[in-house]
Coordinates of C-alpha atoms in Angstrom, one line a residue:
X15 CA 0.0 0.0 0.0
X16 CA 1.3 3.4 -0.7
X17 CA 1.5 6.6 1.2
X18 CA -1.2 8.2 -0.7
X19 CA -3.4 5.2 -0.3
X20 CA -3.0 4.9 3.7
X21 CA -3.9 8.5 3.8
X22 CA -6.5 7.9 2.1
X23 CA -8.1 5.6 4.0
X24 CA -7.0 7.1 7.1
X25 CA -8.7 10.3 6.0
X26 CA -12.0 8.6 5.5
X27 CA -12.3 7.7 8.8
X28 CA -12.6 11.4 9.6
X29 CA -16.0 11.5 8.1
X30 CA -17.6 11.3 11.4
X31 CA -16.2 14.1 12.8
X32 CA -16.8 16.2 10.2
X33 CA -20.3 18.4 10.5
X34 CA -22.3 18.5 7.5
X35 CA -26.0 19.9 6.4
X36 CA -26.9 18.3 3.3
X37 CA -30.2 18.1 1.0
X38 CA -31.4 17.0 -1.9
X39 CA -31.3 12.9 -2.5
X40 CA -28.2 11.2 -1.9
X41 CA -27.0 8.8 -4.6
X42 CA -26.7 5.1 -4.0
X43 CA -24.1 3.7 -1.9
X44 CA -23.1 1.2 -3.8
X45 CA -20.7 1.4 -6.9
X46 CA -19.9 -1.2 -8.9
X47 CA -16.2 -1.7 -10.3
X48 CA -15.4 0.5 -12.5
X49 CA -14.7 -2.3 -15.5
X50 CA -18.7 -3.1 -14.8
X51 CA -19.6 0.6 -16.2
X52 CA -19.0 1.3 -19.6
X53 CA -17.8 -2.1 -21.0
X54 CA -17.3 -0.7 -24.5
X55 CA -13.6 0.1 -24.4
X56 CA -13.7 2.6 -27.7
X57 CA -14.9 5.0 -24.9
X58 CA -11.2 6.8 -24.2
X59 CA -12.6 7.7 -20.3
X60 CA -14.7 4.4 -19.8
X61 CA -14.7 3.8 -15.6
X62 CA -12.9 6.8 -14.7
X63 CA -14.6 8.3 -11.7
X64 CA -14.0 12.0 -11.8
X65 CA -14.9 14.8 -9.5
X66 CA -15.6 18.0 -11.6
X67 CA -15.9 21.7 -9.7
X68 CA -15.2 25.3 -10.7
X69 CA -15.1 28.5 -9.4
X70 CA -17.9 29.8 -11.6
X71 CA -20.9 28.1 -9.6
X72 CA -23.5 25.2 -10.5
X73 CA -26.1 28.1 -11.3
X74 CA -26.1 28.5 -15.0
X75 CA -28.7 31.1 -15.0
X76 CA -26.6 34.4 -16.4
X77 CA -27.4 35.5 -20.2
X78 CA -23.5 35.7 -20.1
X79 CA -23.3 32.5 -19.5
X80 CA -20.6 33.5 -17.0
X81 CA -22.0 31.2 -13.3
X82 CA -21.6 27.5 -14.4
X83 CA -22.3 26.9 -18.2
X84 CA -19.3 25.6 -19.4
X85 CA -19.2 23.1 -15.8
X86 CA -22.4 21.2 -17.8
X87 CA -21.0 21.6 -20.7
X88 CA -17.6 19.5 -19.5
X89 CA -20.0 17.5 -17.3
X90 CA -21.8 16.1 -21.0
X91 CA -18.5 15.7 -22.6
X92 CA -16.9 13.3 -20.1
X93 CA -20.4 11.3 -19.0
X94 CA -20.4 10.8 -23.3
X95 CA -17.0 9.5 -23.2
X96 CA -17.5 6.6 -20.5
X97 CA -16.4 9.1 -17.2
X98 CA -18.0 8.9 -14.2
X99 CA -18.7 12.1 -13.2
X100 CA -19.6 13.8 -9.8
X101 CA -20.4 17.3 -9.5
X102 CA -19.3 19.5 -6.6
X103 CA -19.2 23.2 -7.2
X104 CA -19.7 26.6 -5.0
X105 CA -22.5 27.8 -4.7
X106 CA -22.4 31.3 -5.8
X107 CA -19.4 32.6 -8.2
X108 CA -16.1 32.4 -6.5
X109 CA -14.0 33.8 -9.7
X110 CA -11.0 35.1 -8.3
X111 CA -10.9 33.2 -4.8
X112 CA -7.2 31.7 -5.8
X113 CA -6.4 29.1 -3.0
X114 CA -9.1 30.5 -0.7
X115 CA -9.9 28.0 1.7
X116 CA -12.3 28.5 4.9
X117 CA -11.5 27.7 8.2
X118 CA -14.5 27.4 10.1
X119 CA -18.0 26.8 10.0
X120 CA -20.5 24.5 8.5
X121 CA -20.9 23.6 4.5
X122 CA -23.9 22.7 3.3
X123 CA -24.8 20.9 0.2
X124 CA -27.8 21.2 -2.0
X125 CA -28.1 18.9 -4.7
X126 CA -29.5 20.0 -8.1
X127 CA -32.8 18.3 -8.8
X128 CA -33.3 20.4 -11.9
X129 CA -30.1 20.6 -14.5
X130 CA -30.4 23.0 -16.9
X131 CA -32.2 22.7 -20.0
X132 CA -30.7 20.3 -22.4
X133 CA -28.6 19.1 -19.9
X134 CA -30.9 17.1 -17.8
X135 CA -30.3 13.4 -19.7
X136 CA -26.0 14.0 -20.2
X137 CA -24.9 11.3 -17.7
X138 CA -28.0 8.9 -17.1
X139 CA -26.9 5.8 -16.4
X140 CA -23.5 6.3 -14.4
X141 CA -22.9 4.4 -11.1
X142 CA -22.9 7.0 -8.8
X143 CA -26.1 9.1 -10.8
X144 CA -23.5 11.8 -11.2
X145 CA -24.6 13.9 -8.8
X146 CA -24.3 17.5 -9.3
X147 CA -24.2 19.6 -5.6
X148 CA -23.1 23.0 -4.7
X149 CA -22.1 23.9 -1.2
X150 CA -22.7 26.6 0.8
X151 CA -21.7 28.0 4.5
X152 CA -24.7 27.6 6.2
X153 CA -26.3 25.7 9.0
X154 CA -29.2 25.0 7.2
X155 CA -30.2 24.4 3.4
X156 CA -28.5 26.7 0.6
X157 CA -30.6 29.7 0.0
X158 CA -30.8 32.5 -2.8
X159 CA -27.8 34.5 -0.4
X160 CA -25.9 31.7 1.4
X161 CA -22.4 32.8 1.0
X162 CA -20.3 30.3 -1.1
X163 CA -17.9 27.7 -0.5
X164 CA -15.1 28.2 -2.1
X165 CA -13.0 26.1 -5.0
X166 CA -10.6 24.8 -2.8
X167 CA -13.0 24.1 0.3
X168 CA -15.0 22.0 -2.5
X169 CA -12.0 19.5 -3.6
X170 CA -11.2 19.4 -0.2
X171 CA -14.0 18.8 1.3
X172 CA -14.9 16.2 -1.8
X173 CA -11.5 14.3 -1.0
X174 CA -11.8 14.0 2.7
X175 CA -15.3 12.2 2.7
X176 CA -17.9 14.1 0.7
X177 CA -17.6 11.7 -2.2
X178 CA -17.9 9.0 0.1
X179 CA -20.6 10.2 2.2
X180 CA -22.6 11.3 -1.0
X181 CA -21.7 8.8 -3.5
X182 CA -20.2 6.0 -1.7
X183 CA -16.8 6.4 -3.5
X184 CA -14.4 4.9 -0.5
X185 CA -11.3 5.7 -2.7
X186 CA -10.1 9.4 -4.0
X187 CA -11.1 9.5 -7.5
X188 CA -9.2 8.7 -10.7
X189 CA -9.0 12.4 -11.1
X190 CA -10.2 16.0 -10.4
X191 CA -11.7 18.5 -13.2
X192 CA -12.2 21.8 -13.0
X193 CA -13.9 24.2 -15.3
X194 CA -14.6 25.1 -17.9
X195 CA -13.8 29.0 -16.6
X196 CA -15.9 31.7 -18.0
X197 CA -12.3 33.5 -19.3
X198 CA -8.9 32.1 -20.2
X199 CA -6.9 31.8 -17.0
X200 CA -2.9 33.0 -18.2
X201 CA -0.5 35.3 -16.9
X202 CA -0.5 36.5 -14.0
X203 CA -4.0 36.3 -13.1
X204 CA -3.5 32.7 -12.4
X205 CA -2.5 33.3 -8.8
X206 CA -6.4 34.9 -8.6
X207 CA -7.7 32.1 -10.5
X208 CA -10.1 29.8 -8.3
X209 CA -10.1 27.2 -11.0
X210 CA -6.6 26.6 -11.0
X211 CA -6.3 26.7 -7.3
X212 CA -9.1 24.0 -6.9
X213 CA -7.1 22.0 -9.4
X214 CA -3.8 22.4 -6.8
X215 CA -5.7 21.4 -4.0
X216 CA -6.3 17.8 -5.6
X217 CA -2.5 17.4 -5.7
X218 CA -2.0 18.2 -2.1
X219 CA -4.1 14.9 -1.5
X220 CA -2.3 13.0 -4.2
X221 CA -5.2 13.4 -7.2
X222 CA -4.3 14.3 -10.9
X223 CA -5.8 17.7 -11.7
X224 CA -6.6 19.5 -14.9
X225 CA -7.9 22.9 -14.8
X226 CA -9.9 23.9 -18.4
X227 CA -10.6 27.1 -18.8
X228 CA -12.7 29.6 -22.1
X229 CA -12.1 32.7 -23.6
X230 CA -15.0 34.7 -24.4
X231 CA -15.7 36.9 -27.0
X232 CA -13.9 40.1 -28.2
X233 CA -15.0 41.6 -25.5
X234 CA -14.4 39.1 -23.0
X235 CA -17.6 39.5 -20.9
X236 CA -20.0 37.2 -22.9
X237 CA -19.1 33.6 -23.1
X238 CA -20.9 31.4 -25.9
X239 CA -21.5 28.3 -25.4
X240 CA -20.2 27.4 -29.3
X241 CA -16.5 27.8 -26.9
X242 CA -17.3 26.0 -24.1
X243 CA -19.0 23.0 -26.5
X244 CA -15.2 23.0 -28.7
X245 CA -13.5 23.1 -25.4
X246 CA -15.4 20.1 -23.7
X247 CA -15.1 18.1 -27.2
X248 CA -11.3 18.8 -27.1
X249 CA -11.3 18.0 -23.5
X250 CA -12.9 14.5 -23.5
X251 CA -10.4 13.5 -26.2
X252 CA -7.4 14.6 -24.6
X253 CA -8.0 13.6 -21.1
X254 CA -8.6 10.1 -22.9
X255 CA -5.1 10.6 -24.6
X256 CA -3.2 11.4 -21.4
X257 CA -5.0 8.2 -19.8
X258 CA -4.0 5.5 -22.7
X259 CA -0.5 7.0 -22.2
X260 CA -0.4 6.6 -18.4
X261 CA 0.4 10.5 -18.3
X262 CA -1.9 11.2 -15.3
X263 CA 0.4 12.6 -12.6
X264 CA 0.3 14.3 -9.3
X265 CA 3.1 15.9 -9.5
X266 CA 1.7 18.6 -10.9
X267 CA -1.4 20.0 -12.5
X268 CA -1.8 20.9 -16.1
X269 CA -3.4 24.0 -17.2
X270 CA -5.5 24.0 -20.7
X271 CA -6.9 27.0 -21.9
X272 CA -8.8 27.1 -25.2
X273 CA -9.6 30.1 -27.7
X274 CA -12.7 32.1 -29.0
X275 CA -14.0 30.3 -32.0
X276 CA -17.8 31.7 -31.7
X277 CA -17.3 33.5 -34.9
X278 CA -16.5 30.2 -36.9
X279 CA -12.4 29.8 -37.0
X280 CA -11.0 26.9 -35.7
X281 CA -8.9 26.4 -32.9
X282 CA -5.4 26.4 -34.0
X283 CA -3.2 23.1 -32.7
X284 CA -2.4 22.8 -29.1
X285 CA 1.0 24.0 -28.1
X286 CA 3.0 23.7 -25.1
X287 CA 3.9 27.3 -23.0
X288 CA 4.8 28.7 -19.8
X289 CA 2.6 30.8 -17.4
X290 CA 3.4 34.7 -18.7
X291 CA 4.4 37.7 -16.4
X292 CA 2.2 39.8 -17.8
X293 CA -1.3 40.8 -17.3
X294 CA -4.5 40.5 -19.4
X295 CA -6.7 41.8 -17.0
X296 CA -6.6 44.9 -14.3
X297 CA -8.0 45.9 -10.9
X298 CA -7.9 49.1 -10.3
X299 CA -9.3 50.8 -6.9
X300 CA -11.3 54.4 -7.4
X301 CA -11.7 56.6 -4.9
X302 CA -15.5 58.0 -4.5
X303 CA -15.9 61.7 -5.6
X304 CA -15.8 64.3 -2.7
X305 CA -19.5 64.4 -1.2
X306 CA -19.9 60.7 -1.7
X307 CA -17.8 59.5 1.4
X308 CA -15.6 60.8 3.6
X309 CA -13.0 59.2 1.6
X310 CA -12.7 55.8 2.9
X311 CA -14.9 54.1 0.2
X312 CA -12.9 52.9 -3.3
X313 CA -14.9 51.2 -6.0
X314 CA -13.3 48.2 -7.3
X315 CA -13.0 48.1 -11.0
X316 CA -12.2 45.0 -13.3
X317 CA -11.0 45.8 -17.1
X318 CA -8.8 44.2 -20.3
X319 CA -5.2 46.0 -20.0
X320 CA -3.8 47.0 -23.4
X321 CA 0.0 45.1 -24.5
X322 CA 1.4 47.9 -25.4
X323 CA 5.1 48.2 -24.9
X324 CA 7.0 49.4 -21.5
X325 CA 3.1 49.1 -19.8
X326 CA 2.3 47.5 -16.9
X327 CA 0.5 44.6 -18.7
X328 CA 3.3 44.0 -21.1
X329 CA 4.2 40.8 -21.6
X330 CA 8.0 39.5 -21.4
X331 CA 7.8 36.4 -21.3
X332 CA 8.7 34.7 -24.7
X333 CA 6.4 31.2 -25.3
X334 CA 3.8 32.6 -22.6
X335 CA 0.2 31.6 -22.5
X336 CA -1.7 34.4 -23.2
X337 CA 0.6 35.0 -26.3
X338 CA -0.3 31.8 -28.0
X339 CA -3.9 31.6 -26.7
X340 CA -5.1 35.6 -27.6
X341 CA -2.6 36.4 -30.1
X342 CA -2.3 33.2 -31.8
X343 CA -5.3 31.6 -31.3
X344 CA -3.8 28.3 -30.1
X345 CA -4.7 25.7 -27.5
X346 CA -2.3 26.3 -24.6
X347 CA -1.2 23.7 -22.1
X348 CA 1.0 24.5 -19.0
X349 CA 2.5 22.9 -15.9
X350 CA 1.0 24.3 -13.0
X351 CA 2.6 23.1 -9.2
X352 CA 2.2 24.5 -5.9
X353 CA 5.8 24.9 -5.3
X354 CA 6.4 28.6 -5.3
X355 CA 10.4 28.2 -4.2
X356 CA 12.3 30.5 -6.8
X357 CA 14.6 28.7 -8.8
X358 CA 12.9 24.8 -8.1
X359 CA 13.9 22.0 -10.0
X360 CA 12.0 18.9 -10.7
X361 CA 13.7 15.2 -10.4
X362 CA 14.7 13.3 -12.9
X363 CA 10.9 11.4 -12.7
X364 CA 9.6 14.8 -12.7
X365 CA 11.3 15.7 -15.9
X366 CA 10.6 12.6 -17.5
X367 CA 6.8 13.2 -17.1
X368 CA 7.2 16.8 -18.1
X369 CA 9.3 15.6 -21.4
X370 CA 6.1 12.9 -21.9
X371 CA 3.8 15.5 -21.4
X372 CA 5.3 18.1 -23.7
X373 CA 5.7 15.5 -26.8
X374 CA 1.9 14.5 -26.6
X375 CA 0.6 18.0 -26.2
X376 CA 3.1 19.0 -29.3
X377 CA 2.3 15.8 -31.9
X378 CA -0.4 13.7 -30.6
X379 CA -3.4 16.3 -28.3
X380 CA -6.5 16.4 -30.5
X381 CA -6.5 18.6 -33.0
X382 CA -10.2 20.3 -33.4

């Protein structure tokens, strides 16, 4: 037995302590292997239990299609190619909530009788029911203003005996999903990005994680769905690629973020980058006019920073993300570990992997 296995099972013997509210119908118990779902092998993710989240919410209610879409949208891919899948989201939107965990409290989940429409029928049939929850801090059902869980509180909460206590999964699952974001994540906004940090919180348990994430239009505040329905398509197939090749790793996630091709071009081939220094997006912090505080009140605003040399948002960085992805229109892939130490090195396994990962995303990642 290995380290991560004995931790496992050591962690769900926690369960009992932990204090959960939860609604909605729990799914059966008991799951059959996972060689008894799925038997036709042609499915690339046939048995693969998977825990999806995001940091968009479960909602999918917004005309932007900005609180949850593209999380169905993934959902249907997956269930189609022979997944497993088990929903566990926030609540409300938690865009920007990085690594935010919360330390105290109670979470309570509300399971989703009612999917979206055209979404309802996407993974009938699966073990578990694939079960699609949010969770929210509160000490009794979810409601319209119960504050959110976060990203990371989801996966966490997921790996250390939600799944088991909601689906009857008494192992961590095969692997852990999140997305697909409402907005490419690259640059340097992936420190804010909730949908990469739920993605590092699977590997602090051991899990593989892939973090998918959509640009939008021009504009970048409208999402349509013809992106997130390329970028689940491409998804299915290259999680399914990365399994035949035994390329799931926890030694660090990967990071897959897909361009706008609502206007009819195609996505160009998938390349491999590095996280950028630059910035694509910008806060900046107004004060109120004289006579509408005493000058204590600043209004957060959120915009698209120009590249324009010797700026603040200019990026240095030569095969970075958000150059391939928004100036190229390419599929970019990138390494993504928790490790922050300037100047680490990975070991010679880590490498190996790395080198693996690089030649599949460069010659043999779907091409769509």
């Amino acid at each position: 037995m290995t380290n991560n296995q004995r931790r496992r099972r050591t962690l769900l013997t926690l369960m009992t302590a932990a204090t959960l509210t939860c609604t909605g119908t729990a799914a059966s118990m008991a799951v059959p292997a996972a060689d008894h779902f799925r038997s036709d092998r042609s499915l690339p993710l046939a048995g693969l239990h998977v825990l999806l989240t995001n940091d968009d919410s479960m909602r999918a209610v917004k005309p932007s299609n900005s609180d949850g879409l593209g999380l169905y949208e993934l959902r249907k891919a997956l269930c189609g190619a022979g997944a497993d899948v088990v929903v566990i989201a926030p609540w409300q939107v938690q865009s920007g909530k990085g690594t935010a965990v919360t330390n105290g409290g109670t979470l309570s989940l509300r399971r989703r009788t009612q999917l979206p429409a055209g979404y309802e029928n996407d993974c009938s049939g699966t073990p578990s029911g694939s079960p699609v929850y949010g969770v929210c801090l509160a000490t009794g059902p979810c409601g319209p203003d119960s504050p959110s869980a976060t990203p990371t509180d989801t996966v966490k909460f997921a790996l250390r005996g939600g799944l088991a206590a909601k689906v009857g999964w008494k192992d961590y699952p095969d692997l852990v999903v999140t997305g697909i974001n409402s907005g490419p994540n690259v640059s340097a906004q992936v420190n804010d990005s909730g949908t990469v940090g739920g993605a590092l919180a699977a590997l602090d348990e051991g899990v593989p994680a892939v973090a998918f994430s959509s640009s939008g239009d021009v504009g970048q505040f409208n999402f349509p769905v013809a992106n997130y329905r390329a970028h689940a398509r491409f998804a299915a197939g290259f999680l399914g690629g990365l399994r035949e090749r035994g390329l799931f790793t926890d030694r660090f996630a990967l990071k897959v973020d897909y361009p706008d091709v609502s206007a009819g071009r195609r996505a160009k081939s998938p390349v491999w980058a590095s996280i950028g220094h630059g910035k694509v997006v910008w806060h900046a912090y107004e004060a109120r006019t004289p006579g509408e505080s005493d000058g204590d009140l600043f209004d957060i605003t959120f915009g698209i920073c120009d590249n324009e040399p010797a700026s603040d948002c200019t990026e240095t960085v030569r095969d970075a993300d958000s150059t391939a992805l928004l100036g190229r229109g390419h599929i970019t892939v990138a390494p993504v570990t928790a490790d922050r130490t300037y100047g680490a090195r990975t070991n010679g396994a880590g490498q190996h992997d790395l080198a693996r990962l690089k030649e599949y995303v460069e010659h043999h990642a779907p091409r769509y």
